[in-house]
mmCIF file of C-alpha atoms in Angstrom:
data_model
loop_
_atom_site.group_PDB
_atom_site.id
_atom_site.type_symbol
_atom_site.label_atom_id
_atom_site.label_comp_id
_atom_site.label_asym_id
_atom_site.label_seq_id
_atom_site.Cartn_x
_atom_site.Cartn_y
_atom_site.Cartn_z
ATOM 1 C CA MET L 1 0.000 0.000 0.000
ATOM 2 C CA THR L 2 1.310 3.432 -0.919
ATOM 3 C CA VAL L 3 0.857 6.097 1.716
ATOM 4 C CA THR L 4 1.186 9.696 0.563
ATOM 5 C CA ALA L 5 1.515 12.607 2.960
ATOM 6 C CA ALA L 6 1.614 16.175 1.721
ATOM 7 C CA ARG L 7 2.206 19.156 4.002
ATOM 8 C CA ILE L 8 -0.703 21.558 3.636
ATOM 9 C CA THR L 9 0.386 25.041 4.634
ATOM 10 C CA PRO L 10 -2.290 27.747 4.695
ATOM 11 C CA ARG L 11 -1.591 30.876 2.685
ATOM 12 C CA ARG L 12 -2.577 33.133 5.572
ATOM 13 C CA THR L 13 -0.258 33.240 8.569
ATOM 14 C CA ALA L 14 -0.610 34.918 11.953
ATOM 15 C CA GLY L 15 -0.246 38.709 11.923
ATOM 16 C CA ASN L 16 1.396 41.081 14.376
ATOM 17 C CA SER L 17 -0.138 40.474 17.818
ATOM 18 C CA THR L 18 1.246 43.693 19.334
ATOM 19 C CA GLU L 19 -0.198 45.816 16.533
ATOM 20 C CA ALA L 20 -3.488 43.920 16.693
ATOM 21 C CA ALA L 21 -3.802 44.567 20.445
ATOM 22 C CA ARG L 22 -3.033 48.270 19.943
ATOM 23 C CA ALA L 23 -5.624 48.528 17.187
ATOM 24 C CA ALA L 24 -8.170 46.659 19.325
ATOM 25 C CA ALA L 25 -7.579 49.142 22.160
ATOM 26 C CA GLU L 26 -8.178 52.078 19.803
ATOM 27 C CA PHE L 27 -11.292 50.410 18.418
ATOM 28 C CA LEU L 28 -12.793 49.672 21.844
ATOM 29 C CA THR L 29 -11.946 53.162 23.102
ATOM 30 C CA ALA L 30 -13.609 54.666 20.019
ATOM 31 C CA LEU L 31 -16.737 52.686 20.922
ATOM 32 C CA GLY L 32 -16.752 54.300 24.367
ATOM 33 C CA LEU L 33 -15.297 51.554 26.555
ATOM 34 C CA ASP L 34 -13.121 52.626 29.466
ATOM 35 C CA LEU L 35 -10.062 50.384 29.205
ATOM 36 C CA SER L 36 -8.792 51.607 32.567
ATOM 37 C CA ALA L 37 -11.581 49.617 34.252
ATOM 38 C CA PRO L 38 -10.125 46.545 36.019
ATOM 39 C CA GLY L 39 -11.960 43.981 33.918
ATOM 40 C CA LEU L 40 -11.100 45.638 30.601
ATOM 41 C CA ALA L 41 -7.384 46.348 30.950
ATOM 42 C CA GLN L 42 -6.317 43.120 29.195
ATOM 43 C CA THR L 43 -9.308 42.929 26.844
ATOM 44 C CA PRO L 44 -7.544 44.336 23.738
ATOM 45 C CA ALA L 45 -4.787 41.703 23.970
ATOM 46 C CA ARG L 46 -7.304 38.927 24.600
ATOM 47 C CA MET L 47 -9.439 40.175 21.709
ATOM 48 C CA ALA L 48 -6.409 40.184 19.392
ATOM 49 C CA ARG L 49 -5.479 36.615 20.410
ATOM 50 C CA ALA L 50 -9.061 35.408 19.970
ATOM 51 C CA TYR L 51 -9.377 36.813 16.462
ATOM 52 C CA ALA L 52 -5.927 35.521 15.521
ATOM 53 C CA GLU L 53 -7.062 32.040 16.537
ATOM 54 C CA LEU L 54 -10.315 32.333 14.598
ATOM 55 C CA LEU L 55 -8.661 33.709 11.473
ATOM 56 C CA THR L 56 -5.485 31.581 11.263
ATOM 57 C CA PRO L 57 -5.721 27.967 10.038
ATOM 58 C CA ARG L 58 -3.177 25.383 11.144
ATOM 59 C CA ALA L 59 -0.895 23.500 8.794
ATOM 60 C CA PHE L 60 -1.411 19.718 8.607
ATOM 61 C CA GLU L 61 -0.307 16.561 6.822
ATOM 62 C CA LEU L 62 -2.757 15.378 4.172
ATOM 63 C CA THR L 63 -2.458 11.594 4.337
ATOM 64 C CA THR L 64 -3.955 9.468 1.568
ATOM 65 C CA PHE L 65 -3.757 5.719 0.933
ATOM 66 C CA ASP L 66 -4.116 3.452 -2.082
ATOM 67 C CA ASN L 67 -7.660 2.165 -2.348
ATOM 68 C CA ASP L 68 -6.326 -1.415 -2.602
ATOM 69 C CA GLU L 69 -9.649 -3.025 -1.728
ATOM 70 C CA GLY L 70 -11.464 -1.037 -4.387
ATOM 71 C CA TYR L 71 -13.895 0.434 -1.843
ATOM 72 C CA ASP L 72 -16.523 2.250 -3.892
ATOM 73 C CA GLU L 73 -19.172 3.196 -1.345
ATOM 74 C CA LEU L 74 -19.725 6.505 0.386
ATOM 75 C CA VAL L 75 -17.322 7.646 3.113
ATOM 76 C CA LEU L 76 -18.989 10.242 5.333
ATOM 77 C CA ALA L 77 -17.909 12.222 8.390
ATOM 78 C CA ARG L 78 -20.990 13.690 10.021
ATOM 79 C CA SER L 79 -21.275 16.684 12.350
ATOM 80 C CA ILE L 80 -17.707 17.968 12.107
ATOM 81 C CA PRO L 81 -17.702 21.039 14.384
ATOM 82 C CA ILE L 82 -17.174 24.237 12.454
ATOM 83 C CA ARG L 83 -16.411 27.766 13.526
ATOM 84 C CA SER L 84 -15.730 30.627 11.205
ATOM 85 C CA VAL L 85 -16.065 34.397 11.040
ATOM 86 C CA CYS L 86 -18.548 36.222 8.819
ATOM 87 C CA GLU L 87 -16.584 38.541 6.568
ATOM 88 C CA HIS L 88 -19.356 41.155 6.642
ATOM 89 C CA HIS L 89 -19.456 41.801 10.410
ATOM 90 C CA LEU L 90 -16.488 39.791 11.743
ATOM 91 C CA LEU L 91 -18.823 37.925 14.077
ATOM 92 C CA PRO L 92 -18.533 34.142 14.391
ATOM 93 C CA PHE L 93 -20.771 31.558 12.821
ATOM 94 C CA ILE L 94 -20.756 28.103 14.346
ATOM 95 C CA GLY L 95 -22.274 24.785 13.426
ATOM 96 C CA VAL L 96 -21.437 21.487 11.808
ATOM 97 C CA ALA L 97 -20.229 20.212 8.455
ATOM 98 C CA HIS L 98 -21.216 16.871 6.923
ATOM 99 C CA VAL L 99 -18.524 15.825 4.447
ATOM 100 C CA GLY L 100 -18.589 12.749 2.240
ATOM 101 C CA TYR L 101 -16.895 11.350 -0.820
ATOM 102 C CA LEU L 102 -17.020 8.386 -3.175
ATOM 103 C CA PRO L 103 -13.421 7.117 -3.393
ATOM 104 C CA GLY L 104 -11.498 6.708 -6.600
ATOM 105 C CA ASP L 105 -7.921 5.402 -6.501
ATOM 106 C CA ARG L 106 -7.117 7.051 -3.135
ATOM 107 C CA ILE L 107 -8.762 7.139 0.270
ATOM 108 C CA LEU L 108 -8.192 9.792 2.895
ATOM 109 C CA GLY L 109 -7.181 9.516 6.539
ATOM 110 C CA LEU L 110 -10.504 10.214 8.271
ATOM 111 C CA SER L 111 -9.243 12.951 10.598
ATOM 112 C CA LYS L 112 -8.160 14.865 7.509
ATOM 113 C CA LEU L 113 -11.775 15.602 6.573
ATOM 114 C CA ALA L 114 -12.008 17.699 9.735
ATOM 115 C CA ARG L 115 -8.634 19.291 8.965
ATOM 116 C CA VAL L 116 -9.803 20.362 5.500
ATOM 117 C CA VAL L 117 -12.944 21.887 7.026
ATOM 118 C CA GLU L 118 -10.767 23.814 9.482
ATOM 119 C CA LEU L 119 -8.386 24.921 6.713
ATOM 120 C CA PHE L 120 -11.115 26.892 4.962
ATOM 121 C CA ALA L 121 -13.232 27.808 7.999
ATOM 122 C CA HIS L 122 -10.446 29.735 9.730
ATOM 123 C CA GLY L 123 -10.653 33.115 8.064
ATOM 124 C CA ALA L 124 -13.140 35.782 7.076
ATOM 125 C CA GLN L 125 -15.756 33.761 5.206
ATOM 126 C CA VAL L 126 -19.249 33.455 3.826
ATOM 127 C CA GLN L 127 -20.902 30.084 4.325
ATOM 128 C CA GLU L 128 -21.713 29.556 0.660
ATOM 129 C CA ARG L 129 -18.095 30.011 -0.435
ATOM 130 C CA LEU L 130 -16.802 27.918 2.473
ATOM 131 C CA THR L 131 -19.020 24.986 1.463
ATOM 132 C CA LYS L 132 -17.818 25.115 -2.139
ATOM 133 C CA GLN L 133 -14.142 25.534 -1.217
ATOM 134 C CA ILE L 134 -14.165 22.389 0.928
ATOM 135 C CA ALA L 135 -15.896 20.347 -1.785
ATOM 136 C CA ASP L 136 -13.706 21.634 -4.630
ATOM 137 C CA TRP L 137 -10.510 21.045 -2.648
ATOM 138 C CA LEU L 138 -11.423 17.457 -1.768
ATOM 139 C CA HIS L 139 -12.564 16.731 -5.317
ATOM 140 C CA HIS L 140 -9.279 18.036 -6.725
ATOM 141 C CA HIS L 141 -6.887 16.455 -4.192
ATOM 142 C CA LEU L 142 -8.600 13.057 -3.953
ATOM 143 C CA ARG L 143 -9.795 12.776 -7.545
ATOM 144 C CA ALA L 144 -12.921 11.340 -5.929
ATOM 145 C CA ARG L 145 -15.808 10.084 -8.036
ATOM 146 C CA GLY L 146 -18.076 12.352 -6.023
ATOM 147 C CA VAL L 147 -17.942 14.792 -3.116
ATOM 148 C CA GLY L 148 -20.717 16.182 -0.929
ATOM 149 C CA VAL L 149 -20.513 18.931 1.681
ATOM 150 C CA VAL L 150 -23.384 20.299 3.759
ATOM 151 C CA ILE L 151 -22.882 22.986 6.389
ATOM 152 C CA GLU L 152 -25.479 23.920 8.997
ATOM 153 C CA ALA L 153 -24.552 26.999 11.025
ATOM 154 C CA GLU L 154 -25.923 29.742 13.223
ATOM 155 C CA HIS L 155 -24.597 33.188 12.352
ATOM 156 C CA LEU L 156 -24.137 35.525 15.288
ATOM 157 C CA CYS L 157 -24.438 38.489 12.921
ATOM 158 C CA MET L 158 -28.040 37.365 12.434
ATOM 159 C CA SER L 159 -28.857 36.205 15.969
ATOM 160 C CA LEU L 160 -27.172 38.934 18.068
ATOM 161 C CA ARG L 161 -27.869 41.994 15.908
ATOM 162 C CA GLY L 162 -30.199 43.160 13.174
ATOM 163 C CA VAL L 163 -33.112 40.744 12.911
ATOM 164 C CA GLN L 164 -31.992 38.923 16.119
ATOM 165 C CA ALA L 165 -33.218 35.566 14.821
ATOM 166 C CA THR L 166 -31.749 33.481 17.633
ATOM 167 C CA GLY L 167 -31.509 29.788 16.790
ATOM 168 C CA ALA L 168 -31.976 30.222 13.024
ATOM 169 C CA ARG L 169 -29.614 27.935 11.115
ATOM 170 C CA THR L 170 -28.392 28.421 7.579
ATOM 171 C CA VAL L 171 -27.883 25.281 5.471
ATOM 172 C CA THR L 172 -25.671 25.234 2.378
ATOM 173 C CA SER L 173 -24.612 22.332 0.186
ATOM 174 C CA THR L 174 -22.229 21.545 -2.636
ATOM 175 C CA LEU L 175 -22.398 18.246 -4.514
ATOM 176 C CA LEU L 176 -19.870 17.257 -7.167
ATOM 177 C CA GLY L 177 -19.466 14.334 -9.541
ATOM 178 C CA THR L 178 -21.640 11.270 -8.939
ATOM 179 C CA LEU L 179 -23.205 12.779 -5.808
ATOM 180 C CA ARG L 180 -24.569 15.571 -7.976
ATOM 181 C CA ASP L 181 -25.442 13.596 -11.092
ATOM 182 C CA ASP L 182 -26.882 10.367 -9.660
ATOM 183 C CA GLY L 183 -30.156 10.690 -7.742
ATOM 184 C CA ARG L 184 -29.647 7.519 -5.699
ATOM 185 C CA SER L 185 -26.139 8.500 -4.612
ATOM 186 C CA ARG L 186 -27.348 11.993 -3.750
ATOM 187 C CA ALA L 187 -30.232 10.597 -1.670
ATOM 188 C CA GLU L 188 -27.867 8.217 0.138
ATOM 189 C CA PHE L 189 -25.536 11.094 1.018
ATOM 190 C CA PHE L 190 -28.346 13.230 2.461
ATOM 191 C CA ALA L 191 -29.838 10.262 4.345
ATOM 192 C CA LEU L 192 -26.513 9.241 5.912
ATOM 193 C CA ALA L 193 -25.852 12.879 6.813
ATOM 194 C CA GLY L 194 -29.174 12.834 8.673
ATOM 195 C CA LEU L 195 -30.723 15.444 6.409
ATOM 196 C CA GLY L 196 -33.557 13.469 4.816
ATOM 197 C CA SER L 197 -34.130 13.545 1.072
ATOM 198 C CA HIS L 198 -33.406 16.636 -1.002
#
């Protein structure tokens, strides 16, 4: 069996934490917060660290294996936790991703499905683009016969401000290859993901 591991290094790297904390202090002061208050003195630095964590993906090893057994059924990881930041308001959206693929010549180390989700989720995003990026990346790197990605997420920009629709979840999907073209395969993907028929 041939094992292939490729180092996946995100294009975006961590910024300048000192500058970010300074800018956060200016921002919070401009909004009227008194940073000399005991509970707020370290808030700009904590805010800078929190956003750096949300916006900076981690590098990882993409491990694939020969599909020696010729496995040709759906591989699905359900309810992968997802957290990202809406690029319009820089507020988080959180939820789950259901990611599946129909193997071709290669199969993927299962933990890597979650790593790929994280790779694209960490950054300023919109859910529609995030869903497509994950699917396109897996389709390209695995040369899978089909890929399906569904994301269900609550957007804090919608639940904490504006319409204040607390608990509303947005669902997006991208289906490629056989999972898009074949009705039975598509139905199996949605059923195994726990989403009923679409």
